mmCIF file of C-alpha atoms in Angstrom:
data_model
loop_
_atom_site.group_PDB
_atom_site.id
_atom_site.type_symbol
_atom_site.label_atom_id
_atom_site.label_comp_id
_atom_site.label_asym_id
_atom_site.label_seq_id
_atom_site.Cartn_x
_atom_site.Cartn_y
_atom_site.Cartn_z
ATOM 1 C CA MET Z 1 -13.923 -15.470 -24.151
ATOM 2 C CA THR Z 2 -11.320 -17.749 -25.649
ATOM 3 C CA SER Z 3 -8.915 -19.857 -23.645
ATOM 4 C CA ALA Z 4 -6.119 -17.377 -24.502
ATOM 5 C CA SER Z 5 -7.683 -14.524 -22.547
ATOM 6 C CA ALA Z 6 -9.219 -13.767 -19.162
ATOM 7 C CA ARG Z 7 -10.948 -10.799 -17.559
ATOM 8 C CA VAL Z 8 -8.426 -8.464 -15.958
ATOM 9 C CA ASP Z 9 -10.231 -8.438 -12.587
ATOM 10 C CA ALA Z 10 -10.496 -12.233 -12.536
ATOM 11 C CA TRP Z 11 -6.825 -12.597 -13.484
ATOM 12 C CA LEU Z 12 -5.671 -10.209 -10.753
ATOM 13 C CA TRP Z 13 -7.703 -12.195 -8.239
ATOM 14 C CA ALA Z 14 -6.568 -15.580 -9.590
ATOM 15 C CA VAL Z 15 -2.854 -14.715 -9.343
ATOM 16 C CA ARG Z 16 -3.361 -13.364 -5.805
ATOM 17 C CA VAL Z 17 -2.679 -9.683 -6.417
ATOM 18 C CA TYR Z 18 -6.003 -8.928 -4.686
ATOM 19 C CA LYS Z 19 -7.630 -11.019 -1.970
ATOM 20 C CA THR Z 20 -11.120 -10.755 -3.448
ATOM 21 C CA ARG Z 21 -12.458 -10.383 -6.941
ATOM 22 C CA SER Z 22 -14.602 -7.463 -5.832
ATOM 23 C CA ALA Z 23 -11.443 -5.676 -4.606
ATOM 24 C CA ALA Z 24 -9.877 -6.228 -8.040
ATOM 25 C CA THR Z 25 -13.028 -4.893 -9.712
ATOM 26 C CA ALA Z 26 -13.046 -1.838 -7.442
ATOM 27 C CA ALA Z 27 -9.391 -1.148 -8.291
ATOM 28 C CA CYS Z 28 -10.232 -1.268 -11.999
ATOM 29 C CA ARG Z 29 -13.160 1.114 -11.490
ATOM 30 C CA ALA Z 30 -10.944 3.501 -9.506
ATOM 31 C CA GLY Z 31 -8.378 3.600 -12.316
ATOM 32 C CA HIS Z 32 -5.620 1.808 -10.397
ATOM 33 C CA VAL Z 33 -5.146 -0.830 -13.114
ATOM 34 C CA ARG Z 34 -3.602 -0.139 -16.518
ATOM 35 C CA VAL Z 35 -3.181 -2.671 -19.319
ATOM 36 C CA ASN Z 36 -0.459 -1.738 -21.810
ATOM 37 C CA GLY Z 37 -0.580 1.864 -20.587
ATOM 38 C CA GLU Z 38 -4.368 2.312 -20.900
ATOM 39 C CA ARG Z 39 -6.864 2.412 -18.030
ATOM 40 C CA ALA Z 40 -8.568 -0.949 -17.801
ATOM 41 C CA LYS Z 41 -12.190 -1.764 -17.136
ATOM 42 C CA ALA Z 42 -12.874 -4.877 -15.077
ATOM 43 C CA ALA Z 43 -14.140 -6.929 -18.034
ATOM 44 C CA GLN Z 44 -11.227 -6.086 -20.338
ATOM 45 C CA PRO Z 45 -9.496 -9.257 -21.515
ATOM 46 C CA VAL Z 46 -5.801 -9.816 -20.877
ATOM 47 C CA HIS Z 47 -3.617 -11.914 -23.144
ATOM 48 C CA PRO Z 48 -0.156 -13.438 -22.718
ATOM 49 C CA GLY Z 49 2.478 -10.710 -22.965
ATOM 50 C CA ASP Z 50 0.224 -7.875 -21.739
ATOM 51 C CA GLU Z 51 1.826 -5.522 -19.220
ATOM 52 C CA LEU Z 52 -0.286 -4.513 -16.227
ATOM 53 C CA ARG Z 53 0.508 -1.624 -13.897
ATOM 54 C CA VAL Z 54 -1.360 -2.029 -10.642
ATOM 55 C CA ARG Z 55 -1.282 0.679 -7.959
ATOM 56 C CA ILE Z 56 -1.390 -0.899 -4.501
ATOM 57 C CA SER Z 57 -0.742 1.069 -1.294
ATOM 58 C CA GLY Z 58 0.729 3.978 -3.227
ATOM 59 C CA PHE Z 59 3.209 1.853 -5.175
ATOM 60 C CA ASP Z 60 2.984 0.605 -8.757
ATOM 61 C CA ARG Z 61 3.479 -3.089 -9.422
ATOM 62 C CA ILE Z 62 4.461 -3.981 -12.975
ATOM 63 C CA LEU Z 63 3.182 -7.420 -13.969
ATOM 64 C CA VAL Z 64 3.385 -9.269 -17.281
ATOM 65 C CA VAL Z 65 0.759 -11.901 -18.091
ATOM 66 C CA ARG Z 66 2.329 -15.272 -18.860
ATOM 67 C CA ALA Z 67 -0.852 -17.339 -18.667
ATOM 68 C CA PRO Z 68 -4.380 -15.909 -18.573
ATOM 69 C CA ILE Z 69 -6.162 -17.797 -15.802
ATOM 70 C CA SER Z 70 -9.573 -16.924 -14.402
ATOM 71 C CA LYS Z 71 -9.928 -19.470 -11.600
ATOM 72 C CA ARG Z 72 -8.124 -19.106 -8.276
ATOM 73 C CA VAL Z 73 -5.189 -21.519 -8.135
ATOM 74 C CA GLY Z 74 -2.443 -22.412 -5.697
ATOM 75 C CA ALA Z 75 0.598 -20.261 -5.049
ATOM 76 C CA GLU Z 76 2.960 -22.045 -7.459
ATOM 77 C CA PRO Z 77 0.661 -21.992 -10.525
ATOM 78 C CA ALA Z 78 -0.283 -18.394 -9.694
ATOM 79 C CA ALA Z 79 3.383 -17.363 -9.616
ATOM 80 C CA ALA Z 80 3.939 -19.140 -12.934
ATOM 81 C CA ALA Z 81 1.062 -17.195 -14.532
ATOM 82 C CA LEU Z 82 2.775 -13.824 -14.067
ATOM 83 C CA GLU Z 83 6.150 -12.166 -14.349
ATOM 84 C CA ASP Z 84 6.811 -9.461 -11.767
ATOM 85 C CA ARG Z 85 8.935 -6.637 -13.220
ATOM 86 C CA THR Z 86 8.411 -4.284 -10.292
ATOM 87 C CA PRO Z 87 11.634 -2.468 -9.398
ATOM 88 C CA PRO Z 88 12.735 -2.962 -5.791
ATOM 89 C CA ARG Z 89 11.376 -0.374 -3.361
ATOM 90 C CA ASP Z 90 13.597 1.899 -1.355
ATOM 91 C CA PRO Z 91 13.767 0.725 2.244
ATOM 92 C CA VAL Z 92 11.366 2.601 4.483
ATOM 93 C CA PRO Z 93 13.309 4.473 7.152
ATOM 94 C CA VAL Z 94 12.474 3.340 10.642
ATOM 95 C CA LEU Z 95 11.421 6.245 12.813
ATOM 96 C CA ALA Z 96 13.571 6.637 15.885
ATOM 97 C CA LYS Z 97 11.879 6.620 19.254
ATOM 98 C CA ARG Z 98 11.520 9.978 20.931
ATOM 99 C CA ASP Z 99 14.100 10.664 23.618
ATOM 100 C CA ARG Z 100 12.628 11.036 27.070
ATOM 101 C CA GLY Z 101 13.740 14.654 27.421
ATOM 102 C CA ALA Z 102 12.788 15.763 23.925
ATOM 103 C CA GLY Z 103 9.680 17.736 23.070
ATOM 104 C CA ARG Z 104 7.243 19.514 25.318
ATOM 105 C CA PRO Z 105 7.637 18.849 29.041
ATOM 106 C CA THR Z 106 4.901 16.907 30.754
ATOM 107 C CA LYS Z 107 2.700 18.597 33.332
ATOM 108 C CA ARG Z 108 4.765 17.069 36.116
ATOM 109 C CA GLU Z 109 8.007 18.277 34.536
ATOM 110 C CA ARG Z 110 6.564 21.797 34.094
ATOM 111 C CA ARG Z 111 5.669 21.924 37.782
ATOM 112 C CA GLU Z 112 9.207 20.867 38.712
ATOM 113 C CA ILE Z 113 10.634 23.571 36.435
ATOM 114 C CA ASP Z 114 8.363 26.159 38.068
ATOM 115 C CA ARG Z 115 9.531 25.061 41.532
ATOM 116 C CA LEU Z 116 13.179 25.320 40.474
ATOM 117 C CA ARG Z 117 12.612 28.817 39.122
ATOM 118 C CA GLY Z 118 10.904 29.860 42.328
ATOM 119 C CA ARG Z 119 7.437 30.229 40.891
ATOM 120 C CA ASP Z 120 4.556 29.159 43.061
ATOM 121 C CA ALA Z 121 1.865 27.597 40.856
ATOM 122 C CA VAL Z 122 -0.789 27.632 43.603
ATOM 123 C CA SER Z 123 -0.809 31.385 44.225
ATOM 124 C CA GLY Z 124 -0.688 32.198 40.521
ATOM 125 C CA ASP Z 125 2.404 34.400 40.779
ATOM 126 C CA ASP Z 126 4.127 34.457 37.432
ATOM 127 C CA GLU Z 127 6.830 36.868 38.602
ATOM 128 C CA PRO Z 128 10.092 35.393 39.937
#
């Protein structure tokens, strides 16, 4: 390997896209990494200007290689080694909490409803 290239799995690990190199390798094997539109194997070299599409948690990240590094570096050099062209995600809607009265009544609430309707749950009478 020349100094102008690095393995794709090592580069993804070095620029902190994946926490471990084995996770980056597994992503390559699973087909979640594409280099210039083609599925990438873990040992494929990346060069400056290559575009990587990495699928993480169901979303694609679009990264451009600025500097091919293969050793893990600090946050600032790692950020300088890539250009993130990922479009901003739509905000995830926050699910509202369920209202207390919504949905199926609890067992206690069903008993209270039966008492109000005049049904006696102990005797098993279902007729009003």
